[in-house]
JSON list of C-alpha atoms in Angstrom, two decimals:
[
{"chain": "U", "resi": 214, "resn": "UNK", "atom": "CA", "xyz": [0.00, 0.00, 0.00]},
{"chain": "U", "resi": 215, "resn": "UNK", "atom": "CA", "xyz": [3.07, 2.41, 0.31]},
{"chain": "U", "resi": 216, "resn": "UNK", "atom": "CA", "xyz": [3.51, 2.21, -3.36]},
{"chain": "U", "resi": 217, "resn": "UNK", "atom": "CA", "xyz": [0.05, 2.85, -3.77]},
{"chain": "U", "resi": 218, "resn": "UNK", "atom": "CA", "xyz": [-0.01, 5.97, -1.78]},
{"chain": "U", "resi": 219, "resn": "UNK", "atom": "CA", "xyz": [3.26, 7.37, -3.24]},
{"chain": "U", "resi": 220, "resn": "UNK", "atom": "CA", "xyz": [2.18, 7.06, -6.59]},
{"chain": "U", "resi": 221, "resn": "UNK", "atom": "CA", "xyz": [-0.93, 8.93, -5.96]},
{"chain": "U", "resi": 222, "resn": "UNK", "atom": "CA", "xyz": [1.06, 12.06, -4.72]},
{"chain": "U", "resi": 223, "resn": "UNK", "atom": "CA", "xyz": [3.48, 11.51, -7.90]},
{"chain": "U", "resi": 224, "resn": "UNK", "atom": "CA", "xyz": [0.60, 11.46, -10.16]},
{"chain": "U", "resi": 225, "resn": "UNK", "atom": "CA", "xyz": [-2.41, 13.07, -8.57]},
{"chain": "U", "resi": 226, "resn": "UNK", "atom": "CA", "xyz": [-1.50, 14.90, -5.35]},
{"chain": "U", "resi": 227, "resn": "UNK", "atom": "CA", "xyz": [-5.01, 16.91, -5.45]},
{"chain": "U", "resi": 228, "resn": "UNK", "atom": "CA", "xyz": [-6.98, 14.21, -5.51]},
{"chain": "U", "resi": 229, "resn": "UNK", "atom": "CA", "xyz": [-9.69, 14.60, -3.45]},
{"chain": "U", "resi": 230, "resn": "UNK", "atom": "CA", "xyz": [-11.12, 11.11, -2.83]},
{"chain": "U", "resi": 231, "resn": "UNK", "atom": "CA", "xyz": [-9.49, 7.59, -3.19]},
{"chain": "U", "resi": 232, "resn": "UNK", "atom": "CA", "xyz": [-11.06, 3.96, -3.16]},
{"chain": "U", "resi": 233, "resn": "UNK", "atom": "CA", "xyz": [-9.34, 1.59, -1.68]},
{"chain": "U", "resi": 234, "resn": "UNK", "atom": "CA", "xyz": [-12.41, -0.78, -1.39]},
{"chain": "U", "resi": 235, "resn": "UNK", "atom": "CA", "xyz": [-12.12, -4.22, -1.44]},
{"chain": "U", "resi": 236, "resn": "UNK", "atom": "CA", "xyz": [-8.63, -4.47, -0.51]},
{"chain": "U", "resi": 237, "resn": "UNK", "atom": "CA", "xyz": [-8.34, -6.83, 2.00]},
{"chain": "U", "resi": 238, "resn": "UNK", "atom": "CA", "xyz": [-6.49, -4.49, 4.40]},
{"chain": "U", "resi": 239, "resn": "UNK", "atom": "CA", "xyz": [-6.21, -5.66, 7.89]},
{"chain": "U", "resi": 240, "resn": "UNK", "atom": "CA", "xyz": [-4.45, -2.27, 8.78]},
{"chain": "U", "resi": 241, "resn": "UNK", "atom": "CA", "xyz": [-3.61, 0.65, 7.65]},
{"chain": "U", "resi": 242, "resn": "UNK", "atom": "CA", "xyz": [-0.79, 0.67, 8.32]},
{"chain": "U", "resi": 243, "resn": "UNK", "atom": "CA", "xyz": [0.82, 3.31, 5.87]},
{"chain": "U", "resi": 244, "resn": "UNK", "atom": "CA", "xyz": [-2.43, 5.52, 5.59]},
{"chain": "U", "resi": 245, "resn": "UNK", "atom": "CA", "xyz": [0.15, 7.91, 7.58]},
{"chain": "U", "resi": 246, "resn": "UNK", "atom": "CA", "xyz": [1.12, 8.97, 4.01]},
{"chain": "U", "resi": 247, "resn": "UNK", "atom": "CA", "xyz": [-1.75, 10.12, 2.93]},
{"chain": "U", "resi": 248, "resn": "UNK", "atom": "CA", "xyz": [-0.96, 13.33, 4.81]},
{"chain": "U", "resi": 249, "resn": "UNK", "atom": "CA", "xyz": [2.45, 14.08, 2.73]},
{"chain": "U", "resi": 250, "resn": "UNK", "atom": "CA", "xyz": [1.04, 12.53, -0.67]},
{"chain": "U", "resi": 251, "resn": "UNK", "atom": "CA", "xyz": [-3.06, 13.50, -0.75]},
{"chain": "U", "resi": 252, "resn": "UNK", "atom": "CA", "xyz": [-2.72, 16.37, 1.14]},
{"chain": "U", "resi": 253, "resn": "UNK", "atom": "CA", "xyz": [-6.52, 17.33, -0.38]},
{"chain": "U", "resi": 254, "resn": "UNK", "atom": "CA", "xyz": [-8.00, 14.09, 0.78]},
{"chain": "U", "resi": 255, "resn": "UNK", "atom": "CA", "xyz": [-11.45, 14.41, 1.74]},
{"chain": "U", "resi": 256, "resn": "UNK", "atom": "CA", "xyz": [-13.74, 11.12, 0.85]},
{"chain": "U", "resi": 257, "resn": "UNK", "atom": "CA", "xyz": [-12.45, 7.95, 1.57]},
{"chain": "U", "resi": 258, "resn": "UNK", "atom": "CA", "xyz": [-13.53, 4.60, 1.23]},
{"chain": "U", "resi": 259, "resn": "UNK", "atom": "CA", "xyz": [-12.69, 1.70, 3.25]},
{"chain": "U", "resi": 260, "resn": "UNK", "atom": "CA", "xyz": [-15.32, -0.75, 2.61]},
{"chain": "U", "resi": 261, "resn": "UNK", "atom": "CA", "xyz": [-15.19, -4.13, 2.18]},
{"chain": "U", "resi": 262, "resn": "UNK", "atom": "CA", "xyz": [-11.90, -4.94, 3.93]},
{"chain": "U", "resi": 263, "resn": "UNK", "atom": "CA", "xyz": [-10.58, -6.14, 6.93]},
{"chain": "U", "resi": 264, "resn": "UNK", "atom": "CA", "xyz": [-10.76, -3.62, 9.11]},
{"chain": "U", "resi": 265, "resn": "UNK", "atom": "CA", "xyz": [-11.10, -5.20, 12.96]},
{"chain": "U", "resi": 266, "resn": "UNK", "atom": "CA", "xyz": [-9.99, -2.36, 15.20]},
{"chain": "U", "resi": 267, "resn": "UNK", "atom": "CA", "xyz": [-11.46, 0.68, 15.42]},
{"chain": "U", "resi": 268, "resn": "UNK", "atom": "CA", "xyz": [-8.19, 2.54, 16.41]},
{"chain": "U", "resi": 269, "resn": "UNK", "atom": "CA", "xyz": [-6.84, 2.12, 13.34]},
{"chain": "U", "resi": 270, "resn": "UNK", "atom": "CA", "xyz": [-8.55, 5.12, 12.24]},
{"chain": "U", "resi": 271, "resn": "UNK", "atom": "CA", "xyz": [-6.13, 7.30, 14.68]},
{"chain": "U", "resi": 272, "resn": "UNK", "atom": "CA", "xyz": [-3.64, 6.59, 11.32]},
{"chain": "U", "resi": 273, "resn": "UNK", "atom": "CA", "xyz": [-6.13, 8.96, 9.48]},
{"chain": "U", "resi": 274, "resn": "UNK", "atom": "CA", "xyz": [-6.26, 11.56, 12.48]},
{"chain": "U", "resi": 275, "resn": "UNK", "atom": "CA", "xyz": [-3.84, 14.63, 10.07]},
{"chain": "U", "resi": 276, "resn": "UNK", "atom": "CA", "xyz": [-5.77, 14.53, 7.39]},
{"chain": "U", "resi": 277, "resn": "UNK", "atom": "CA", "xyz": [-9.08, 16.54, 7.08]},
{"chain": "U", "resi": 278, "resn": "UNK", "atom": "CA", "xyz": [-11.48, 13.54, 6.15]},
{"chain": "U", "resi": 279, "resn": "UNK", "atom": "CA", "xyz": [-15.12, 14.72, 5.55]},
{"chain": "U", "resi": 280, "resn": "UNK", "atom": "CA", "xyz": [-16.73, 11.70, 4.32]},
{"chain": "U", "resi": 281, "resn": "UNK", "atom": "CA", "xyz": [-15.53, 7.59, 5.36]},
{"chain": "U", "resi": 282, "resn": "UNK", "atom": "CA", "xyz": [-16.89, 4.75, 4.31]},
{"chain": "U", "resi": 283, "resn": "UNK", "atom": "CA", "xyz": [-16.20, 1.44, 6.52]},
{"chain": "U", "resi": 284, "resn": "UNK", "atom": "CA", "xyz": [-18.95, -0.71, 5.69]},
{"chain": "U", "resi": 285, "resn": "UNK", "atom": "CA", "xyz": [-18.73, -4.39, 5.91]},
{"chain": "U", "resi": 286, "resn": "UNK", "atom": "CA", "xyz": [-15.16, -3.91, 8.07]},
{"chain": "U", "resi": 287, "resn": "UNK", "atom": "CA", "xyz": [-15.17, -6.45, 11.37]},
{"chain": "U", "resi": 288, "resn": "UNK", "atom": "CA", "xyz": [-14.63, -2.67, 13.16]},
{"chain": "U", "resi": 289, "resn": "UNK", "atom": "CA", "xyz": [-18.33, -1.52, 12.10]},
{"chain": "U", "resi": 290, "resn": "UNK", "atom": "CA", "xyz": [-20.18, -4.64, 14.07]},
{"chain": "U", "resi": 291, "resn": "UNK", "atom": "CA", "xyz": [-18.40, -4.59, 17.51]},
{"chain": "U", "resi": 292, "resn": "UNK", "atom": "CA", "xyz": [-20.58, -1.56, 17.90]},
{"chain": "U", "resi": 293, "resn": "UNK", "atom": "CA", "xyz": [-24.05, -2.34, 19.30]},
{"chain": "U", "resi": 294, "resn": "UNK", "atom": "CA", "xyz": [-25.83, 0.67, 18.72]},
{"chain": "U", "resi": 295, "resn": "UNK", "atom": "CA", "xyz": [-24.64, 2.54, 15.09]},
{"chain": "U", "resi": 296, "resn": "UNK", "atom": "CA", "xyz": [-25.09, 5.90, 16.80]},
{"chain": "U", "resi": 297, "resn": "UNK", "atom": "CA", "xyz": [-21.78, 4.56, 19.37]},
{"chain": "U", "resi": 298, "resn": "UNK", "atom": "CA", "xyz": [-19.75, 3.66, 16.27]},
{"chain": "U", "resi": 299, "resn": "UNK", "atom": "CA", "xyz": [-20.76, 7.48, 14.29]},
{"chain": "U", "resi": 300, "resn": "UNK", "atom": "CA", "xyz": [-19.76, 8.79, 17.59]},
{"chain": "U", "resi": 301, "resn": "UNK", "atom": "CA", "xyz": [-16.80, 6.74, 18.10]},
{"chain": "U", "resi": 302, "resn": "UNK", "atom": "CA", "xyz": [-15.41, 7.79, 14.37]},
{"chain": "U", "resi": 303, "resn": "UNK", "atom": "CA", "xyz": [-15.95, 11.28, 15.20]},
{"chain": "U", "resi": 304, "resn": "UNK", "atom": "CA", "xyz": [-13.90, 11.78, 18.31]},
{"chain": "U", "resi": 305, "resn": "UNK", "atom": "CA", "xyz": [-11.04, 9.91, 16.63]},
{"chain": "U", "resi": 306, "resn": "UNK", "atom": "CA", "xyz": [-11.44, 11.67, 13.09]},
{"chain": "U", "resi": 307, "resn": "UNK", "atom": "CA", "xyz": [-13.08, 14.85, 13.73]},
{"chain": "U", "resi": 308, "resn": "UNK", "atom": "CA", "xyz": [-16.07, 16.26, 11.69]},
{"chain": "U", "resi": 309, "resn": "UNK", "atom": "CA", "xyz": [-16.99, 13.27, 9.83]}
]
């Protein structure tokens, strides 16, 4: 995914949103990048991967995310109410 993310800010360093859907990630782990490579980044989605922890969205904290998707992620059902996992996402990303 490091390759991934560099070659976005070689190629396209306004982009705005990114899919990285269906992905398998377990982590994400080098989504620290984003901040030096997508600078712009505002939609992102995650869905359809293996998301299991919900702290792995503190990687995302620097950048200035407005819209996340995270459906069908492990993460998403350890929640029992959906309002505890909006409110959850927000105090670790912000004004999502």
């Amino acid at each position: 995914m490091n390759n991934v993310i560099r070659i976005i800010g070689e190629n396209v360093p306004d982009m705005e949103a990114v899919d990285f859907s269906e992905n398998k990630l377990p982590s994400l782990e080098n989504f620290t990048l984003l901040e030096e490579f997508a600078p712009n980044l505002k939609i992102l989605d995650l869905s359809n991967n293996r998301l299991n922890d919900i702290r792995e969205l503190e990687k995302l904290k620097s950048l200035n995310i407005r819209v996340i998707d995270l459906r069908n992620n492990a993460l998403v059902s350890k929640f029992k109410q959906r309002s505890d996992y909006i409110e959850k996402v927000r105090d670790i990303l912000g004004k999502v």
